[in-house]
Every structure is written in C-alpha cells, then in structure tokens.
mmCIF file of C-alpha atoms and ligand atoms in Angstrom:
data_model
loop_
_atom_site.group_PDB
_atom_site.id
_atom_site.type_symbol
_atom_site.label_atom_id
_atom_site.label_comp_id
_atom_site.label_asym_id
_atom_site.label_seq_id
_atom_site.Cartn_x
_atom_site.Cartn_y
_atom_site.Cartn_z
ATOM 1 C CA UNK A 1 -27.832 2.498 1.314
ATOM 2 C CA UNK A 2 -28.135 4.176 4.660
ATOM 3 C CA UNK A 3 -25.614 6.495 6.114
ATOM 4 C CA UNK A 4 -24.821 7.387 9.670
ATOM 5 C CA UNK A 5 -28.096 9.063 10.428
ATOM 6 C CA UNK A 6 -28.814 11.462 13.233
ATOM 7 C CA UNK A 7 -30.541 8.805 15.270
ATOM 8 C CA UNK A 8 -27.457 6.590 15.335
ATOM 9 C CA UNK A 9 -24.995 9.404 15.953
ATOM 10 C CA UNK A 10 -23.096 8.443 19.079
ATOM 11 C CA UNK A 11 -22.398 11.940 20.371
ATOM 12 C CA UNK A 12 -24.750 14.825 21.014
ATOM 13 C CA UNK A 13 -22.017 17.396 21.475
ATOM 14 C CA UNK A 14 -18.298 18.024 21.398
ATOM 15 C CA UNK A 15 -18.235 17.752 25.187
ATOM 16 C CA UNK A 16 -19.671 14.285 24.927
ATOM 17 C CA UNK A 17 -16.829 13.317 22.630
ATOM 18 C CA UNK A 18 -14.284 14.578 25.153
ATOM 19 C CA UNK A 19 -16.028 12.671 27.917
ATOM 20 C CA UNK A 20 -16.456 9.422 25.978
ATOM 21 C CA UNK A 21 -12.826 9.392 24.901
ATOM 22 C CA UNK A 22 -11.672 10.229 28.389
ATOM 23 C CA UNK A 23 -13.578 7.241 29.711
ATOM 24 C CA UNK A 24 -11.431 5.123 27.433
ATOM 25 C CA UNK A 25 -8.278 6.827 28.682
ATOM 26 C CA UNK A 26 -7.810 9.148 25.727
ATOM 27 C CA UNK A 27 -7.361 12.818 26.503
ATOM 28 C CA UNK A 28 -8.578 15.041 23.702
ATOM 29 C CA UNK A 29 -8.575 18.813 23.495
ATOM 30 C CA UNK A 30 -11.546 20.677 22.041
ATOM 31 C CA UNK A 31 -10.056 21.014 18.598
ATOM 32 C CA UNK A 32 -9.531 17.280 18.328
ATOM 33 C CA UNK A 33 -12.909 16.501 19.857
ATOM 34 C CA UNK A 34 -14.644 18.873 17.479
ATOM 35 C CA UNK A 35 -13.069 17.156 14.509
ATOM 36 C CA UNK A 36 -14.113 13.762 15.843
ATOM 37 C CA UNK A 37 -17.618 15.060 16.385
ATOM 38 C CA UNK A 38 -17.725 16.177 12.759
ATOM 39 C CA UNK A 39 -16.393 12.825 11.623
ATOM 40 C CA UNK A 40 -19.386 11.162 13.224
ATOM 41 C CA UNK A 41 -21.811 13.647 11.670
ATOM 42 C CA UNK A 42 -20.464 14.215 8.171
ATOM 43 C CA UNK A 43 -19.788 11.233 5.984
ATOM 44 C CA UNK A 44 -16.175 12.172 5.539
ATOM 45 C CA UNK A 45 -12.981 10.388 6.428
ATOM 46 C CA UNK A 46 -10.628 12.097 8.833
ATOM 47 C CA UNK A 47 -6.987 12.520 7.911
ATOM 48 C CA UNK A 48 -4.729 12.913 10.928
ATOM 49 C CA UNK A 49 -1.258 14.177 10.222
ATOM 50 C CA UNK A 50 1.529 14.764 12.675
ATOM 51 C CA UNK A 51 4.743 13.439 14.149
ATOM 52 C CA UNK A 52 5.009 9.880 15.423
ATOM 53 C CA UNK A 53 3.666 9.131 18.868
ATOM 54 C CA UNK A 54 1.140 11.935 19.297
ATOM 55 C CA UNK A 55 -1.886 9.663 19.549
ATOM 56 C CA UNK A 56 -3.125 9.293 15.981
ATOM 57 C CA UNK A 57 -3.456 5.524 15.958
ATOM 58 C CA UNK A 58 -4.637 5.538 19.529
ATOM 59 C CA UNK A 59 -7.488 7.885 18.654
ATOM 60 C CA UNK A 60 -8.904 5.390 16.153
ATOM 61 C CA UNK A 61 -8.685 2.588 18.689
ATOM 62 C CA UNK A 62 -10.318 4.636 21.398
ATOM 63 C CA UNK A 63 -13.031 5.950 19.095
ATOM 64 C CA UNK A 64 -13.901 2.348 18.263
ATOM 65 C CA UNK A 65 -14.170 1.543 21.960
ATOM 66 C CA UNK A 66 -16.099 4.703 22.745
ATOM 67 C CA UNK A 67 -18.656 4.043 20.012
ATOM 68 C CA UNK A 68 -18.786 0.278 20.477
ATOM 69 C CA UNK A 69 -17.699 -0.250 16.884
ATOM 70 C CA UNK A 70 -15.338 -2.930 15.667
ATOM 71 C CA UNK A 71 -11.956 -1.619 14.561
ATOM 72 C CA UNK A 72 -10.627 -2.653 11.167
ATOM 73 C CA UNK A 73 -7.068 -1.669 10.497
ATOM 74 C CA UNK A 74 -5.158 -1.372 7.286
ATOM 75 C CA UNK A 75 -1.495 -0.905 8.082
ATOM 76 C CA UNK A 76 0.150 0.673 5.045
ATOM 77 C CA UNK A 77 3.676 -0.091 3.906
ATOM 78 C CA UNK A 78 5.890 0.476 0.913
ATOM 79 C CA UNK A 79 5.197 -1.743 -2.042
ATOM 80 C CA UNK A 80 1.839 -2.811 -0.675
ATOM 81 C CA UNK A 81 -0.449 -3.765 -3.507
ATOM 82 C CA UNK A 82 -4.152 -3.209 -3.583
ATOM 83 C CA UNK A 83 -5.035 -6.856 -3.074
ATOM 84 C CA UNK A 84 -3.841 -6.487 0.509
ATOM 85 C CA UNK A 85 -6.136 -3.511 0.968
ATOM 86 C CA UNK A 86 -9.249 -4.566 -0.944
ATOM 87 C CA UNK A 87 -9.614 -8.296 -1.473
ATOM 88 C CA UNK A 88 -7.879 -11.375 -2.726
ATOM 89 C CA UNK A 89 -9.107 -14.603 -4.187
ATOM 90 C CA UNK A 90 -8.652 -17.409 -1.762
ATOM 91 C CA UNK A 91 -6.444 -19.544 -3.944
ATOM 92 C CA UNK A 92 -6.010 -22.285 -1.355
ATOM 93 C CA UNK A 93 -9.730 -22.701 -1.009
ATOM 94 C CA UNK A 94 -10.251 -22.684 -4.771
ATOM 95 C CA UNK A 95 -7.607 -25.384 -5.107
ATOM 96 C CA UNK A 96 -9.135 -27.465 -2.383
ATOM 97 C CA UNK A 97 -12.541 -27.324 -4.031
ATOM 98 C CA UNK A 98 -11.149 -28.308 -7.426
ATOM 99 C CA UNK A 99 -9.319 -31.243 -5.855
ATOM 100 C CA UNK A 100 -12.390 -32.507 -4.067
ATOM 101 C CA UNK A 101 -14.538 -31.932 -7.116
ATOM 102 C CA UNK A 102 -12.049 -33.440 -9.515
ATOM 103 C CA UNK A 103 -14.455 -36.127 -10.624
ATOM 104 C CA UNK A 104 -17.259 -33.665 -11.158
ATOM 105 C CA UNK A 105 -15.006 -31.395 -13.187
ATOM 106 C CA UNK A 106 -13.891 -34.418 -15.117
ATOM 107 C CA UNK A 107 -17.487 -35.042 -16.122
ATOM 108 C CA UNK A 108 -17.858 -31.464 -17.357
ATOM 109 C CA UNK A 109 -15.035 -31.852 -19.844
ATOM 110 C CA UNK A 110 -15.501 -35.556 -20.480
ATOM 111 C CA UNK A 111 -16.947 -35.380 -23.934
ATOM 112 C CA UNK A 112 -15.018 -32.348 -25.122
ATOM 113 C CA UNK A 113 -13.467 -33.253 -28.491
ATOM 114 C CA UNK A 114 -10.214 -31.344 -27.925
ATOM 115 C CA UNK A 115 -8.293 -29.261 -25.429
ATOM 116 C CA UNK A 116 -9.719 -25.966 -26.689
ATOM 117 C CA UNK A 117 -13.252 -27.198 -26.187
ATOM 118 C CA UNK A 118 -12.403 -28.451 -22.688
ATOM 119 C CA UNK A 119 -10.964 -25.073 -21.722
ATOM 120 C CA UNK A 120 -14.119 -23.408 -23.027
ATOM 121 C CA UNK A 121 -16.275 -25.670 -20.906
ATOM 122 C CA UNK A 122 -14.293 -24.866 -17.790
ATOM 123 C CA UNK A 123 -14.461 -21.192 -18.734
ATOM 124 C CA UNK A 124 -18.223 -21.336 -18.817
ATOM 125 C CA UNK A 125 -18.148 -22.444 -15.188
ATOM 126 C CA UNK A 126 -15.546 -19.948 -14.060
ATOM 127 C CA UNK A 127 -17.966 -17.836 -12.107
ATOM 128 C CA UNK A 128 -18.425 -20.701 -9.693
ATOM 129 C CA UNK A 129 -14.850 -20.263 -8.552
ATOM 130 C CA UNK A 130 -14.822 -16.487 -8.637
ATOM 131 C CA UNK A 131 -17.799 -15.966 -6.428
ATOM 132 C CA UNK A 132 -18.179 -14.465 -2.989
ATOM 133 C CA UNK A 133 -17.494 -17.861 -1.491
ATOM 134 C CA UNK A 134 -13.872 -17.656 -2.587
ATOM 135 C CA UNK A 135 -13.386 -14.029 -1.806
ATOM 136 C CA UNK A 136 -10.907 -13.136 0.931
ATOM 137 C CA UNK A 137 -11.868 -9.627 1.989
ATOM 138 C CA UNK A 138 -9.126 -7.311 3.194
ATOM 139 C CA UNK A 139 -9.833 -4.333 5.492
ATOM 140 C CA UNK A 140 -11.369 -1.971 2.923
ATOM 141 C CA UNK A 141 -13.819 -4.497 1.558
ATOM 142 C CA UNK A 142 -14.513 -5.802 5.025
ATOM 143 C CA UNK A 143 -15.385 -2.320 6.192
ATOM 144 C CA UNK A 144 -17.685 -1.711 3.232
ATOM 145 C CA UNK A 145 -19.358 -5.107 3.489
ATOM 146 C CA UNK A 146 -19.739 -5.166 7.256
ATOM 147 C CA UNK A 147 -23.309 -5.300 8.461
ATOM 148 C CA UNK A 148 -22.288 -3.787 11.762
ATOM 149 C CA UNK A 149 -20.874 -0.257 11.627
ATOM 150 C CA UNK A 150 -17.115 -0.208 12.060
ATOM 151 C CA UNK A 151 -14.197 2.157 12.530
ATOM 152 C CA UNK A 152 -11.742 1.811 9.669
ATOM 153 C CA UNK A 153 -8.194 2.845 10.453
ATOM 154 C CA UNK A 154 -5.910 3.334 7.459
ATOM 155 C CA UNK A 155 -2.674 3.697 9.323
ATOM 156 C CA UNK A 156 0.443 5.474 8.054
ATOM 157 C CA UNK A 157 -0.973 6.070 4.619
ATOM 158 C CA UNK A 158 2.126 8.077 3.683
ATOM 159 C CA UNK A 159 4.060 4.803 3.581
ATOM 160 C CA UNK A 160 1.855 3.377 0.853
ATOM 161 C CA UNK A 161 2.550 3.947 -2.825
ATOM 162 C CA UNK A 162 0.586 6.469 -4.776
ATOM 163 C CA UNK A 163 -1.201 3.682 -6.639
ATOM 164 C CA UNK A 164 -2.764 2.528 -3.423
ATOM 165 C CA UNK A 165 -3.695 6.080 -2.589
ATOM 166 C CA UNK A 166 -5.716 6.149 -5.799
ATOM 167 C CA UNK A 167 -7.548 3.009 -4.750
ATOM 168 C CA UNK A 168 -8.306 4.565 -1.397
ATOM 169 C CA UNK A 169 -9.576 7.656 -3.073
ATOM 170 C CA UNK A 170 -12.088 5.674 -5.042
ATOM 171 C CA UNK A 171 -13.242 3.657 -2.081
ATOM 172 C CA UNK A 172 -13.511 6.565 0.308
ATOM 173 C CA UNK A 173 -15.194 8.823 -2.199
ATOM 174 C CA UNK A 174 -18.013 6.420 -2.962
ATOM 175 C CA UNK A 175 -17.989 4.081 0.001
ATOM 176 C CA UNK A 176 -18.246 1.260 -2.485
ATOM 177 C CA UNK A 177 -16.042 -1.360 -4.076
ATOM 178 C CA UNK A 178 -16.553 -3.008 -7.427
ATOM 179 C CA UNK A 179 -15.348 -6.536 -8.040
ATOM 180 C CA UNK A 180 -15.675 -7.338 -11.746
ATOM 181 C CA UNK A 181 -16.475 -11.024 -11.207
ATOM 182 C CA UNK A 182 -18.974 -10.455 -8.430
ATOM 183 C CA UNK A 183 -20.475 -6.997 -8.562
ATOM 184 C CA UNK A 184 -20.454 -3.823 -6.532
ATOM 185 C CA UNK A 185 -20.565 -3.705 -2.774
ATOM 186 C CA UNK A 186 -22.028 -0.572 -1.292
ATOM 187 C CA UNK A 187 -21.667 0.249 2.382
ATOM 188 C CA UNK A 188 -24.921 -0.157 4.242
ATOM 189 C CA UNK A 189 -23.345 1.212 7.387
ATOM 190 C CA UNK A 190 -20.818 3.873 6.656
ATOM 191 C CA UNK A 191 -17.632 3.309 8.563
ATOM 192 C CA UNK A 192 -15.892 6.052 10.475
ATOM 193 C CA UNK A 193 -12.680 6.262 8.526
ATOM 194 C CA UNK A 194 -9.467 7.601 10.039
ATOM 195 C CA UNK A 195 -6.312 7.904 8.000
ATOM 196 C CA UNK A 196 -3.026 8.701 9.662
ATOM 197 C CA UNK A 197 0.161 10.094 8.194
ATOM 198 C CA UNK A 198 3.537 10.787 9.729
ATOM 199 C CA UNK A 199 4.244 13.222 6.909
ATOM 200 C CA UNK A 200 7.069 11.269 5.326
ATOM 201 C CA UNK A 201 5.698 12.467 1.992
ATOM 202 C CA UNK A 202 2.943 14.734 0.756
ATOM 203 C CA UNK A 203 -0.356 13.066 0.146
ATOM 204 C CA UNK A 204 -2.342 13.659 -3.019
ATOM 205 C CA UNK A 205 -4.365 16.845 -2.934
ATOM 206 C CA UNK A 206 -7.387 14.850 -4.095
ATOM 207 C CA UNK A 207 -7.165 12.641 -1.041
ATOM 208 C CA UNK A 208 -6.832 15.598 1.283
ATOM 209 C CA UNK A 209 -9.781 17.281 -0.349
ATOM 210 C CA UNK A 210 -12.032 14.352 0.421
ATOM 211 C CA UNK A 211 -11.091 14.269 4.068
ATOM 212 C CA UNK A 212 -11.580 16.282 7.183
ATOM 213 C CA UNK A 213 -8.084 17.231 8.136
ATOM 214 C CA UNK A 214 -6.368 17.645 11.472
ATOM 215 C CA UNK A 215 -2.755 18.271 12.263
ATOM 216 C CA UNK A 216 -2.050 16.602 15.568
ATOM 217 C CA UNK A 217 1.024 18.064 17.186
ATOM 218 C CA UNK A 218 2.698 17.447 20.514
ATOM 219 C CA UNK A 219 0.156 18.393 23.144
ATOM 220 C CA UNK A 220 0.175 21.462 25.341
ATOM 221 C CA UNK A 221 1.918 20.900 28.660
ATOM 222 C CA UNK A 222 -1.343 20.633 30.589
ATOM 223 C CA UNK A 223 -2.727 17.995 28.297
ATOM 224 C CA UNK A 224 0.470 15.997 28.237
ATOM 225 C CA UNK A 225 0.544 16.059 31.999
ATOM 226 C CA UNK A 226 -3.034 14.900 32.074
ATOM 227 C CA UNK A 227 -2.172 12.061 29.706
ATOM 228 C CA UNK A 228 0.778 10.986 31.846
ATOM 229 C CA UNK A 229 -1.409 11.130 34.934
ATOM 230 C CA UNK A 230 -4.123 9.095 33.286
ATOM 231 C CA UNK A 231 -1.612 6.320 32.572
ATOM 232 C CA UNK A 232 -0.993 5.786 36.274
ATOM 233 C CA UNK A 233 2.743 5.623 35.829
ATOM 234 C CA UNK A 234 3.444 5.667 39.553
ATOM 235 C CA UNK A 235 5.307 8.962 39.341
ATOM 236 C CA UNK A 236 4.036 11.729 41.605
ATOM 237 C CA UNK A 237 2.111 14.569 39.975
ATOM 238 C CA UNK A 238 4.769 17.086 40.913
ATOM 239 C CA UNK A 239 7.559 15.082 39.302
ATOM 240 C CA UNK A 240 5.407 14.289 36.290
ATOM 241 C CA UNK A 241 4.891 17.996 35.785
ATOM 242 C CA UNK A 242 8.624 18.644 35.897
ATOM 243 C CA UNK A 243 9.247 15.730 33.604
ATOM 244 C CA UNK A 244 6.767 16.980 31.027
ATOM 245 C CA UNK A 245 8.614 20.278 30.987
ATOM 246 C CA UNK A 246 11.939 18.562 30.500
ATOM 247 C CA UNK A 247 10.547 16.539 27.584
ATOM 248 C CA UNK A 248 9.126 19.692 26.051
ATOM 249 C CA UNK A 249 12.575 21.202 26.346
ATOM 250 C CA UNK A 250 14.085 18.212 24.561
ATOM 251 C CA UNK A 251 11.590 18.687 21.738
ATOM 252 C CA UNK A 252 13.059 22.125 21.169
ATOM 253 C CA UNK A 253 16.477 20.671 20.416
ATOM 254 C CA UNK A 254 15.898 19.704 16.790
ATOM 255 C CA UNK A 255 16.627 16.091 17.445
ATOM 256 C CA UNK A 256 16.456 13.555 14.673
ATOM 257 C CA UNK A 257 13.565 11.983 16.543
ATOM 258 C CA UNK A 258 11.914 14.157 19.138
ATOM 259 C CA UNK A 259 10.469 12.339 22.136
ATOM 260 C CA UNK A 260 6.771 11.646 21.788
ATOM 261 C CA UNK A 261 4.002 11.249 24.311
ATOM 262 C CA UNK A 262 4.655 7.547 24.602
ATOM 263 C CA UNK A 263 8.236 8.330 25.508
ATOM 264 C CA UNK A 264 7.173 10.762 28.217
ATOM 265 C CA UNK A 265 4.983 7.996 29.611
ATOM 266 C CA UNK A 266 7.822 5.466 29.420
ATOM 267 C CA UNK A 267 10.171 7.883 31.136
ATOM 268 C CA UNK A 268 7.683 8.509 33.921
ATOM 269 C CA UNK A 269 7.292 4.747 34.431
ATOM 270 C CA UNK A 270 11.056 4.261 34.424
ATOM 271 C CA UNK A 271 11.625 6.954 37.036
ATOM 272 C CA UNK A 272 8.793 5.587 39.154
ATOM 273 C CA UNK A 273 10.261 2.085 39.050
ATOM 274 C CA UNK A 274 13.597 3.508 40.140
ATOM 275 C CA UNK A 275 11.865 5.136 43.080
ATOM 276 C CA UNK A 276 13.059 8.592 42.091
ATOM 277 C CA UNK A 277 11.888 11.270 44.484
ATOM 278 C CA UNK A 278 13.518 14.283 42.934
ATOM 279 C CA UNK A 279 14.358 14.996 39.324
ATOM 280 C CA UNK A 280 17.943 15.923 38.753
ATOM 281 C CA UNK A 281 20.287 15.978 35.798
ATOM 282 C CA UNK A 282 22.023 12.815 36.957
ATOM 283 C CA UNK A 283 18.990 10.556 37.071
ATOM 284 C CA UNK A 284 17.596 12.012 33.871
ATOM 285 C CA UNK A 285 20.926 11.494 32.099
ATOM 286 C CA UNK A 286 21.142 7.929 33.349
ATOM 287 C CA UNK A 287 17.733 7.126 31.924
ATOM 288 C CA UNK A 288 17.731 9.371 28.863
ATOM 289 C CA UNK A 289 17.921 6.427 26.465
ATOM 290 C CA UNK A 290 14.281 5.774 27.288
ATOM 291 C CA UNK A 291 13.346 8.906 25.366
ATOM 292 C CA UNK A 292 16.063 9.546 22.783
ATOM 293 C CA UNK A 293 17.188 6.686 20.646
ATOM 294 C CA UNK A 294 19.842 8.054 18.301
ATOM 295 C CA UNK A 295 23.448 8.559 19.259
ATOM 296 C CA UNK A 296 23.643 12.203 18.261
ATOM 297 C CA UNK A 297 20.326 12.923 19.914
ATOM 298 C CA UNK A 298 21.598 11.414 23.134
ATOM 299 C CA UNK A 299 24.638 13.689 23.049
ATOM 300 C CA UNK A 300 22.475 16.763 22.500
ATOM 301 C CA UNK A 301 20.055 15.684 25.192
ATOM 302 C CA UNK A 302 22.793 15.069 27.746
ATOM 303 C CA UNK A 303 24.139 18.529 27.069
ATOM 304 C CA UNK A 304 20.775 20.142 27.535
ATOM 305 C CA UNK A 305 19.388 18.181 30.472
ATOM 306 C CA UNK A 306 21.075 20.119 33.265
ATOM 307 C CA UNK A 307 19.504 23.395 32.191
ATOM 308 C CA UNK A 308 16.215 21.744 31.292
ATOM 309 C CA UNK A 309 15.747 20.094 34.629
ATOM 310 C CA UNK A 310 16.265 23.364 36.372
ATOM 311 C CA UNK A 311 17.060 26.488 34.396
ATOM 312 C CA UNK A 312 17.840 28.380 37.583
ATOM 313 C CA UNK A 313 20.074 25.934 39.299
ATOM 314 C CA UNK A 314 23.127 28.081 38.895
ATOM 315 C CA UNK A 315 21.340 31.230 39.964
ATOM 316 C CA UNK A 316 20.595 29.665 43.295
ATOM 317 C CA UNK A 317 24.175 28.606 43.552
ATOM 318 C CA UNK A 318 25.369 31.976 42.486
ATOM 319 C CA UNK A 319 23.280 33.514 45.201
ATOM 320 C CA UNK A 320 24.723 31.151 47.734
ATOM 321 C CA UNK A 321 28.224 31.848 46.582
ATOM 322 C CA UNK A 322 29.223 28.345 45.574
ATOM 323 C CA UNK A 323 31.667 29.798 43.136
ATOM 324 C CA UNK A 324 30.898 28.015 39.922
ATOM 325 C CA UNK A 325 30.962 30.962 37.569
ATOM 326 C CA UNK A 326 33.919 29.706 35.567
ATOM 327 C CA UNK A 327 31.911 26.946 33.925
ATOM 328 C CA UNK A 328 30.079 29.223 31.569
ATOM 329 C CA UNK A 329 32.071 32.387 31.663
ATOM 330 C CA UNK A 330 33.211 32.264 28.077
ATOM 331 C CA UNK A 331 30.917 33.797 25.547
ATOM 332 C CA UNK A 332 28.156 34.188 28.053
ATOM 333 C CA UNK A 333 27.607 37.843 27.340
ATOM 334 C CA UNK A 334 27.527 37.231 23.603
ATOM 335 C CA UNK A 335 24.492 35.035 23.770
ATOM 336 C CA UNK A 336 21.414 36.336 22.015
ATOM 337 C CA UNK A 337 18.759 37.536 24.348
ATOM 338 C CA UNK A 338 17.636 34.149 25.550
ATOM 339 C CA UNK A 339 14.721 35.339 27.577
ATOM 340 C CA UNK A 340 13.357 37.400 24.711
ATOM 341 C CA UNK A 341 13.534 34.425 22.371
ATOM 342 C CA UNK A 342 11.923 32.337 25.009
ATOM 343 C CA UNK A 343 9.067 34.703 25.667
ATOM 344 C CA UNK A 344 8.434 34.899 21.961
ATOM 345 C CA UNK A 345 8.162 31.106 21.780
ATOM 346 C CA UNK A 346 6.272 30.537 24.965
ATOM 347 C CA UNK A 347 2.584 30.252 24.928
ATOM 348 C CA UNK A 348 0.579 31.292 27.906
ATOM 349 C CA UNK A 349 0.126 28.678 30.552
ATOM 350 C CA UNK A 350 1.549 27.620 33.824
ATOM 351 C CA UNK A 351 4.367 25.745 32.159
ATOM 352 C CA UNK A 352 5.287 28.617 29.925
ATOM 353 C CA UNK A 353 8.407 30.059 31.436
ATOM 354 C CA UNK A 354 11.397 27.960 31.950
ATOM 355 C CA UNK A 355 10.285 25.196 29.666
ATOM 356 C CA UNK A 356 12.865 25.883 27.074
ATOM 357 C CA UNK A 357 15.660 26.747 29.418
ATOM 358 C CA UNK A 358 18.124 29.517 28.916
ATOM 359 C CA UNK A 359 20.705 29.143 26.194
ATOM 360 C CA UNK A 360 23.290 30.982 28.239
ATOM 361 C CA UNK A 361 23.275 28.296 30.898
ATOM 362 C CA UNK A 362 23.967 25.588 28.413
ATOM 363 C CA UNK A 363 27.494 26.878 28.217
ATOM 364 C CA UNK A 364 28.496 25.177 31.427
ATOM 365 C CA UNK A 365 30.321 21.905 31.025
ATOM 366 C CA UNK A 366 28.011 18.991 31.416
ATOM 367 C CA UNK A 367 29.660 17.647 34.500
ATOM 368 C CA UNK A 368 29.973 21.030 36.056
ATOM 369 C CA UNK A 369 26.360 21.981 35.555
ATOM 370 C CA UNK A 370 24.987 18.579 36.428
ATOM 371 C CA UNK A 371 26.793 18.714 39.728
ATOM 372 C CA UNK A 372 25.429 22.152 40.463
ATOM 373 C CA UNK A 373 21.881 21.350 39.557
ATOM 374 C CA UNK A 374 21.751 18.452 41.933
ATOM 375 C CA UNK A 375 21.951 20.839 44.834
ATOM 376 C CA UNK A 376 18.879 22.766 43.875
ATOM 377 C CA UNK A 377 15.333 21.513 43.776
ATOM 378 C CA UNK A 378 13.104 22.422 40.892
ATOM 379 C CA UNK A 379 10.773 24.226 43.251
ATOM 380 C CA UNK A 380 13.488 26.583 44.265
ATOM 381 C CA UNK A 381 14.374 26.987 40.647
ATOM 382 C CA UNK A 382 11.030 28.141 39.435
ATOM 383 C CA UNK A 383 10.613 30.506 42.344
ATOM 384 C CA UNK A 384 13.790 32.285 41.400
ATOM 385 C CA UNK A 385 13.122 32.370 37.705
ATOM 386 C CA UNK A 386 12.722 36.123 37.600
ATOM 387 C CA UNK A 387 16.196 36.406 39.008
ATOM 388 C CA UNK A 388 17.436 34.044 36.353
ATOM 389 C CA UNK A 389 16.249 36.339 33.646
ATOM 390 C CA UNK A 390 18.052 39.308 35.053
ATOM 391 C CA UNK A 391 21.173 37.256 35.279
ATOM 392 C CA UNK A 392 20.852 36.105 31.705
ATOM 393 C CA UNK A 393 20.516 39.659 30.497
HETATM 394 N N1 LIG B 1 -4.397 12.012 23.864
HETATM 395 C C1 LIG B 1 -3.888 10.913 24.413
HETATM 396 N N2 LIG B 1 -4.471 10.350 25.481
HETATM 397 C C2 LIG B 1 -3.947 9.243 26.033
HETATM 398 N N3 LIG B 1 -2.833 8.621 25.587
HETATM 399 C C3 LIG B 1 -2.218 9.130 24.530
HETATM 400 C C4 LIG B 1 -2.711 10.285 23.878
HETATM 401 N N4 LIG B 1 -1.910 10.581 22.852
HETATM 402 C C5 LIG B 1 -0.939 9.639 22.848
HETATM 403 N N5 LIG B 1 -1.128 8.771 23.852
HETATM 404 C C6 LIG B 1 -0.219 7.665 24.196
HETATM 405 O O1 LIG B 1 0.848 7.687 23.277
HETATM 406 C C7 LIG B 1 1.017 6.413 22.663
HETATM 407 C C8 LIG B 1 1.446 6.588 21.236
HETATM 408 O O2 LIG B 1 0.388 7.052 20.464
HETATM 409 P P1 LIG B 1 0.115 6.521 19.003
HETATM 410 O O3 LIG B 1 -1.330 6.660 18.738
HETATM 411 O O4 LIG B 1 0.695 5.163 18.791
HETATM 412 O O5 LIG B 1 0.947 7.567 18.163
HETATM 413 P P2 LIG B 1 0.939 7.842 16.599
HETATM 414 O O6 LIG B 1 0.535 9.275 16.475
HETATM 415 O O7 LIG B 1 2.343 7.611 16.162
HETATM 416 O O8 LIG B 1 -0.013 6.890 15.972
HETATM 417 C C9 LIG B 1 -0.326 5.715 22.814
HETATM 418 O O9 LIG B 1 -0.160 4.339 22.929
HETATM 419 C C10 LIG B 1 -0.867 6.307 24.092
HETATM 420 O O10 LIG B 1 -0.416 5.554 25.185
HETATM 421 MG MG1 LIG B 2 0.563 5.322 14.702
#
C-alpha cells in the first residue's frame, strides 16, 4: 500500500493551495487553505462543519478540479443503509447469469439424489456468484479500490444514522474495506476525504478524533465580496459591497435560515438583471424572497432592510430638515447603547461599522423609513456615520 507521498503532493505551500483553488473560482482564506494543505499531507480525512451554503461541498468539488482527481460523492440521508455507501451485490446481473447458465446449473445438480444434496452442490459453487464480477461498488468501496487517486466527498454526514457513521469510522480509519465473500480491499492511492456536516446533530467523538476539523462560518465581508465578484454577477463592485453588508446585517437577525453565500450571489444576479443602479430599501424589499425563504424571516427582513441598506439615512434627512422624527420617536431614548453593542460585535475591517445597523433606527415604521432611505445614497450614509452615532446616543 502506498500513501500520498511527498512526491505526489499537489501543493508545495499554503499559498499554492489558495492560488490553485482561486483558479477554479473558489476563494479560500488562509485558515481554510492551511487545513486543505494539511489534508493533502497527512493521511487524515477533513471534517467541515458549518451552516448551509458556506462552501463546504463546493470545496470538495474544487479541490478535485485543482488536483486533477476524480470526485466520488456519497450523499448521506436518513435511513441510508451501508450497502448504499460500501457495496451491493448486483442482483440483476446474478439473475441474468443464472438464467443464461440454466442448463449448466442443471448439469451440476443433475445427479443429486434429493433436494438437500442439490442445495449443497449449488452451495459449493456459491463463490462464483459472489465474486468481484457481481460486486456493485458504492462510493466508499470505489474510492478505496480506485487505481487513480480520487477525492471522496461524504456530504452531509450528520443526516446519516449512527450505524453508518460507524461504518465510515472503520473505513476511514484503515482505508480498507473487507468483503467476507471476496476479501479485503486496501487503498493503493489514498483518497482525499472530505466530510461535511450542517450540524443538525453531534457527530461521534470517535469520528471527529480521526479527522482534521474545520468550522466553516460565513466569510468575512472582504472574502464574501471577493466571492461575489468572482461569480461575475453583473452587479457593480460598489453595489456588491453594499449588498454584502446588507446580507451580513440580515444574518444578525436570528432568522430561521440565515442567507448564505449562494443567496448573496443570487441576490446580486437578481439586482443586476433588474438593472439596479442604486441599492435602496424598496428594491431590496421587492427582491428579498431571493435570500429569505420563510414567512417569518421575510417579515423580520423587511423590517430591518431600511436601516441595513443605509443606517444613516435618517440622519441625512434630519440634517436637511425633512421632518420625519415622529416615525421613531417612541422609545428611542430607551434603546440600549446600540453603537456600543455594535462596536463590541464588529471586527476590524473596512466593512466593520454600519454593517449591523443601529437598533434605534429600526423603530421607524417600515413605510416611513423606506421612503426616507430612498432619498439618501449609501455613500452619503457612510460618510455621515460618525454623526449617526452621536444621534443614537
Ligand atoms: N469560498 C467560496 N468561493 C467561491 N464560491 C463559494 C465559496 N463559498 C461558497 N461559494 C458559493 O456558494 C455556493 C454554496 O456552497 P455549497 O458548497 O453548496 O455550500 P454548503 O456549505 O452548504 O455545502 C456554491 O455553489 C458557490 O457558488
Ligand atoms: Mg453542501
């Protein structure tokens, strides 16, 4: 048995990983790239955990492309039994052979004195029908048996039952599969194995122990923007940047299903198709169903969008004396210190401030605020953000 030796390692450095994935259209940060680098150097599977739509499955696909390996995918689901993961006997083929060979089989049992003896005779020839020829390999066996090195993706492993997890454990620990009737297959070319989990349940500690582990969260604003850009959505960079910030704001809302990267991309495409030249609460509200898919989430999102698209919209208006103060007058002063909470949450970076909006501004009625925001461009908004803070205090 050989393992992925130094000479066949596809990447010389973490930077090379970043570059190779980027060439395939996958934007990885250093933490992710480092883990991938280790995956290619240590004979360990990689377990990727994190919310849906953050690029777990995509990473396996892109790693396969970047390394020129074939991708084998085991999609896990509830009630899946191990035959769908390891191998099955090709019953149809076995049946076909017995039909064609009926005469021959007839000869084997011809002179058997009774039924018991005939069954014994057939039994003696059983191995003919339970041989590699009649084996239908499923992804795990295929990955182990493959002569060419492959990438094995075990997708959404948290959906599988624990019994299957145990089977995985065995396979991934030894990189071998035993078939009683045939023998043991040992990987000649170790696959790169990636397991993904959306965290719908805890995985067995034993499985985690055997794997490199990475929690893949929603990306930093810069990286998400880079991803959106790389998808050539047709939306201008400036609008894409604003949009990413709005989506990040939506993620703060504790929605049942927070918008993922794919939804940001879809939203950008949608807005581009509509020929949008300026983001405002109206257009975002009209298209919000692209990113939030549950009724209650939509309600929350619609409420929040006006302040997310431009946290300072009303400051500008205030300054210009448009007289809209009534919309949020009630309870405004009682709000917790929004800016303090925000600064505590914000991480450094050019998208830091303003991403989460200011709770105080959310008090305005939807219609009221939406109307106001439309008059103010986001550029103006961010320039006057300092003012906004003072106002909020
Ligand atoms: N780092 C990334 N670079 C490029 N595209 C990405 C990245 N992360 C996510 N995506 C996009 O998001 C989509 C959803 O990612 P996916 O891998 O299906 O998510 P999940 O984590 O649920 O498996 C992908 O099809 C891809 O278009
Ligand atoms: Mg996935």
